[in-house]
Amino acid sequence: MASFESTVAVNLIAGEDLRGDVFEILQIEDDGGVGKVIKATAVTNTVIGILAENPRTDLTTDCLSVPVVLLQGKVAVKAGGAVAAGDLIVPDATAGRVIGVTGVGALAADSMAIGIALESAVDGDIFNMLAMPIAAPHSV
């Protein structure tokens, strides 16, 4: 089972209901001048962390504090498609999930990888990755 270690978790305000979304990736949105976490949905999103644990299921988390593991160290994340050990990890079109790409050259312009897969996975699997933001090369 995937787990996280050597990480820093902070409490941030949720900008949407995140019940059932543990191990899914998050970005910050501006909500009237307040930064709130929501699930990332595109390779051009700037991912800041991963939901660290399942919130209470009896209350919506919108506007409540949730624990977010920042992108550093070995972390667990949820796959939205096929991932091979060694792939760069990027946001998937399925909100909050990730997918693997084979290298920096496979990154879309204006995108970033959020880490490197430490094991293979398929859609819905929780797997370990080494979290480290990697920017796409700039085209000249």
PDB file of C-alpha atoms in Angstrom:
ATOM      1  CA  MET A   1       0.000   0.000   0.000  1.00  0.00           C
ATOM      2  CA  ALA A   2       1.272   3.440  -0.873  1.00  0.00           C
ATOM      3  CA  SER A   3       2.053   5.836   1.956  1.00  0.00           C
ATOM      4  CA  PHE A   4       3.686   9.176   2.505  1.00  0.00           C
ATOM      5  CA  GLU A   5       6.795  10.009   4.511  1.00  0.00           C
ATOM      6  CA  SER A   6       9.286  12.852   4.928  1.00  0.00           C
ATOM      7  CA  THR A   7       6.574  15.317   4.031  1.00  0.00           C
ATOM      8  CA  VAL A   8       5.154  18.537   5.377  1.00  0.00           C
ATOM      9  CA  ALA A   9       1.389  18.827   5.835  1.00  0.00           C
ATOM     10  CA  VAL A  10      -0.356  22.150   6.286  1.00  0.00           C
ATOM     11  CA  ASN A  11      -3.997  22.998   6.863  1.00  0.00           C
ATOM     12  CA  LEU A  12      -5.574  25.005   4.039  1.00  0.00           C
ATOM     13  CA  ILE A  13      -9.135  26.108   3.322  1.00  0.00           C
ATOM     14  CA  ALA A  14     -11.060  23.961   0.825  1.00  0.00           C
ATOM     15  CA  GLY A  15     -12.738  25.719  -2.094  1.00  0.00           C
ATOM     16  CA  GLU A  16     -14.963  22.730  -2.860  1.00  0.00           C
ATOM     17  CA  ASP A  17     -16.221  19.571  -1.200  1.00  0.00           C
ATOM     18  CA  LEU A  18     -13.216  17.202  -0.991  1.00  0.00           C
ATOM     19  CA  ARG A  19     -14.884  14.265   0.785  1.00  0.00           C
ATOM     20  CA  GLY A  20     -13.560  10.991  -0.635  1.00  0.00           C
ATOM     21  CA  ASP A  21     -10.673  12.699  -2.445  1.00  0.00           C
ATOM     22  CA  VAL A  22      -7.723  11.606  -0.284  1.00  0.00           C
ATOM     23  CA  PHE A  23      -4.469  11.223  -2.319  1.00  0.00           C
ATOM     24  CA  GLU A  24      -5.813  13.509  -5.063  1.00  0.00           C
ATOM     25  CA  ILE A  25      -3.819  16.552  -6.241  1.00  0.00           C
ATOM     26  CA  LEU A  26      -4.771  20.122  -5.381  1.00  0.00           C
ATOM     27  CA  GLN A  27      -4.185  23.614  -6.710  1.00  0.00           C
ATOM     28  CA  ILE A  28      -4.969  27.042  -5.263  1.00  0.00           C
ATOM     29  CA  GLU A  29      -7.873  29.115  -6.602  1.00  0.00           C
ATOM     30  CA  ASP A  30      -8.559  32.760  -5.790  1.00  0.00           C
ATOM     31  CA  ASP A  31     -11.952  33.010  -4.091  1.00  0.00           C
ATOM     32  CA  GLY A  32     -12.572  36.712  -3.461  1.00  0.00           C
ATOM     33  CA  GLY A  33      -8.948  37.313  -2.503  1.00  0.00           C
ATOM     34  CA  VAL A  34      -8.674  34.158  -0.394  1.00  0.00           C
ATOM     35  CA  GLY A  35      -6.609  31.230  -1.682  1.00  0.00           C
ATOM     36  CA  LYS A  36      -8.538  27.960  -1.400  1.00  0.00           C
ATOM     37  CA  VAL A  37      -7.598  24.426  -2.487  1.00  0.00           C
ATOM     38  CA  ILE A  38      -9.511  22.668  -5.251  1.00  0.00           C
ATOM     39  CA  LYS A  39      -8.732  19.575  -7.324  1.00  0.00           C
ATOM     40  CA  ALA A  40      -6.361  20.127 -10.264  1.00  0.00           C
ATOM     41  CA  THR A  41      -7.853  19.319 -13.679  1.00  0.00           C
ATOM     42  CA  ALA A  42      -5.230  20.140 -16.341  1.00  0.00           C
ATOM     43  CA  VAL A  43      -1.517  19.806 -17.041  1.00  0.00           C
ATOM     44  CA  THR A  44      -1.247  23.609 -16.972  1.00  0.00           C
ATOM     45  CA  ASN A  45      -2.520  23.808 -13.352  1.00  0.00           C
ATOM     46  CA  THR A  46       0.064  24.653 -10.710  1.00  0.00           C
ATOM     47  CA  VAL A  47      -0.261  21.784  -8.258  1.00  0.00           C
ATOM     48  CA  ILE A  48       0.742  22.635  -4.683  1.00  0.00           C
ATOM     49  CA  GLY A  49      -0.012  19.418  -2.829  1.00  0.00           C
ATOM     50  CA  ILE A  50      -2.095  16.323  -2.169  1.00  0.00           C
ATOM     51  CA  LEU A  51      -5.083  15.862   0.144  1.00  0.00           C
ATOM     52  CA  ALA A  52      -3.480  14.068   3.114  1.00  0.00           C
ATOM     53  CA  GLU A  53      -6.465  12.300   4.655  1.00  0.00           C
ATOM     54  CA  ASN A  54     -10.174  11.760   4.177  1.00  0.00           C
ATOM     55  CA  PRO A  55     -12.247  14.515   5.777  1.00  0.00           C
ATOM     56  CA  ARG A  56     -15.366  13.736   7.770  1.00  0.00           C
ATOM     57  CA  THR A  57     -18.022  12.259   5.508  1.00  0.00           C
ATOM     58  CA  ASP A  58     -21.012  13.817   7.263  1.00  0.00           C
ATOM     59  CA  LEU A  59     -20.081  17.453   6.416  1.00  0.00           C
ATOM     60  CA  THR A  60     -19.093  19.218   3.222  1.00  0.00           C
ATOM     61  CA  THR A  61     -15.485  20.431   3.337  1.00  0.00           C
ATOM     62  CA  ASP A  62     -16.181  23.554   1.257  1.00  0.00           C
ATOM     63  CA  CYS A  63     -14.743  26.515   3.237  1.00  0.00           C
ATOM     64  CA  LEU A  64     -13.349  24.223   5.978  1.00  0.00           C
ATOM     65  CA  SER A  65      -9.703  23.509   6.794  1.00  0.00           C
ATOM     66  CA  VAL A  66      -8.230  20.345   5.208  1.00  0.00           C
ATOM     67  CA  PRO A  67      -4.734  18.791   5.592  1.00  0.00           C
ATOM     68  CA  VAL A  68      -2.577  19.137   2.457  1.00  0.00           C
ATOM     69  CA  VAL A  69       0.786  17.378   1.986  1.00  0.00           C
ATOM     70  CA  LEU A  70       3.094  19.781   0.177  1.00  0.00           C
ATOM     71  CA  LEU A  71       5.093  18.576  -2.831  1.00  0.00           C
ATOM     72  CA  GLN A  72       8.256  17.216  -1.281  1.00  0.00           C
ATOM     73  CA  GLY A  73       9.440  13.768  -0.304  1.00  0.00           C
ATOM     74  CA  LYS A  74       7.795  10.420  -0.984  1.00  0.00           C
ATOM     75  CA  VAL A  75       4.027  10.779  -1.251  1.00  0.00           C
ATOM     76  CA  ALA A  76       1.026   8.683  -2.216  1.00  0.00           C
ATOM     77  CA  VAL A  77      -1.229   9.864  -5.035  1.00  0.00           C
ATOM     78  CA  LYS A  78      -4.220   8.494  -7.013  1.00  0.00           C
ATOM     79  CA  ALA A  79      -3.803   7.446 -10.651  1.00  0.00           C
ATOM     80  CA  GLY A  80      -6.237   8.550 -13.345  1.00  0.00           C
ATOM     81  CA  GLY A  81      -4.714   6.224 -15.948  1.00  0.00           C
ATOM     82  CA  ALA A  82      -1.640   4.132 -16.693  1.00  0.00           C
ATOM     83  CA  VAL A  83       1.588   4.988 -14.863  1.00  0.00           C
ATOM     84  CA  ALA A  84       4.928   3.171 -15.184  1.00  0.00           C
ATOM     85  CA  ALA A  85       7.680   3.299 -12.584  1.00  0.00           C
ATOM     86  CA  GLY A  86      10.017   6.131 -13.628  1.00  0.00           C
ATOM     87  CA  ASP A  87       7.332   8.147 -15.454  1.00  0.00           C
ATOM     88  CA  LEU A  88       7.013  11.854 -14.798  1.00  0.00           C
ATOM     89  CA  ILE A  89       3.690  12.481 -13.044  1.00  0.00           C
ATOM     90  CA  VAL A  90       1.300  15.151 -14.383  1.00  0.00           C
ATOM     91  CA  PRO A  91      -2.309  16.143 -13.657  1.00  0.00           C
ATOM     92  CA  ASP A  92      -4.898  14.061 -15.498  1.00  0.00           C
ATOM     93  CA  ALA A  93      -8.130  15.369 -17.057  1.00  0.00           C
ATOM     94  CA  THR A  94      -9.987  13.508 -14.260  1.00  0.00           C
ATOM     95  CA  ALA A  95     -10.079  16.126 -11.481  1.00  0.00           C
ATOM     96  CA  GLY A  96      -7.538  15.410  -8.741  1.00  0.00           C
ATOM     97  CA  ARG A  97      -5.948  12.404 -10.455  1.00  0.00           C
ATOM     98  CA  VAL A  98      -2.579  11.963 -12.154  1.00  0.00           C
ATOM     99  CA  ILE A  99      -1.108  10.147 -15.150  1.00  0.00           C
ATOM    100  CA  GLY A 100       2.420   9.318 -16.254  1.00  0.00           C
ATOM    101  CA  VAL A 101       4.416  10.672 -19.202  1.00  0.00           C
ATOM    102  CA  THR A 102       7.690   9.179 -20.407  1.00  0.00           C
ATOM    103  CA  GLY A 103      10.002  12.177 -20.030  1.00  0.00           C
ATOM    104  CA  VAL A 104      10.495  15.932 -19.980  1.00  0.00           C
ATOM    105  CA  GLY A 105      10.056  16.065 -23.779  1.00  0.00           C
ATOM    106  CA  ALA A 106       6.521  14.662 -23.343  1.00  0.00           C
ATOM    107  CA  LEU A 107       5.444  17.563 -21.128  1.00  0.00           C
ATOM    108  CA  ALA A 108       3.020  19.993 -22.744  1.00  0.00           C
ATOM    109  CA  ALA A 109       4.076  23.629 -23.105  1.00  0.00           C
ATOM    110  CA  ASP A 110       3.388  25.701 -19.988  1.00  0.00           C
ATOM    111  CA  SER A 111       2.965  22.583 -17.865  1.00  0.00           C
ATOM    112  CA  MET A 112       4.794  20.946 -15.013  1.00  0.00           C
ATOM    113  CA  ALA A 113       5.342  17.471 -13.706  1.00  0.00           C
ATOM    114  CA  ILE A 114       4.770  17.077  -9.986  1.00  0.00           C
ATOM    115  CA  GLY A 115       7.077  14.110  -9.439  1.00  0.00           C
ATOM    116  CA  ILE A 116       8.473  10.778 -10.565  1.00  0.00           C
ATOM    117  CA  ALA A 117       6.584   7.467 -10.163  1.00  0.00           C
ATOM    118  CA  LEU A 118       8.272   5.012  -7.805  1.00  0.00           C
ATOM    119  CA  GLU A 119       5.966   2.190  -8.906  1.00  0.00           C
ATOM    120  CA  SER A 120       3.509   1.341 -11.675  1.00  0.00           C
ATOM    121  CA  ALA A 121      -0.249   1.910 -11.356  1.00  0.00           C
ATOM    122  CA  VAL A 122      -3.532   1.882 -13.284  1.00  0.00           C
ATOM    123  CA  ASP A 123      -6.658   4.044 -13.041  1.00  0.00           C
ATOM    124  CA  GLY A 124      -7.851   4.339  -9.439  1.00  0.00           C
ATOM    125  CA  ASP A 125      -4.682   2.892  -7.839  1.00  0.00           C
ATOM    126  CA  ILE A 126      -2.916   4.711  -5.021  1.00  0.00           C
ATOM    127  CA  PHE A 127       0.833   4.669  -5.710  1.00  0.00           C
ATOM    128  CA  ASN A 128       4.063   6.239  -4.434  1.00  0.00           C
ATOM    129  CA  MET A 129       5.921   9.010  -6.192  1.00  0.00           C
ATOM    130  CA  LEU A 130       8.900  11.181  -5.370  1.00  0.00           C
ATOM    131  CA  ALA A 131       7.328  14.648  -5.271  1.00  0.00           C
ATOM    132  CA  MET A 132       9.422  17.276  -7.018  1.00  0.00           C
ATOM    133  CA  PRO A 133       8.062  19.943  -9.363  1.00  0.00           C
ATOM    134  CA  ILE A 134       9.665  19.744 -12.843  1.00  0.00           C
ATOM    135  CA  ALA A 135       8.892  22.460 -15.401  1.00  0.00           C
ATOM    136  CA  ALA A 136       8.403  21.767 -19.105  1.00  0.00           C
ATOM    137  CA  PRO A 137      11.242  22.983 -21.334  1.00  0.00           C
ATOM    138  CA  HIS A 138      10.647  26.379 -22.935  1.00  0.00           C
ATOM    139  CA  SER A 139      10.368  26.530 -26.687  1.00  0.00           C
ATOM    140  CA  VAL A 140      12.388  29.256 -28.364  1.00  0.00           C
TER     141      VAL A 140
END
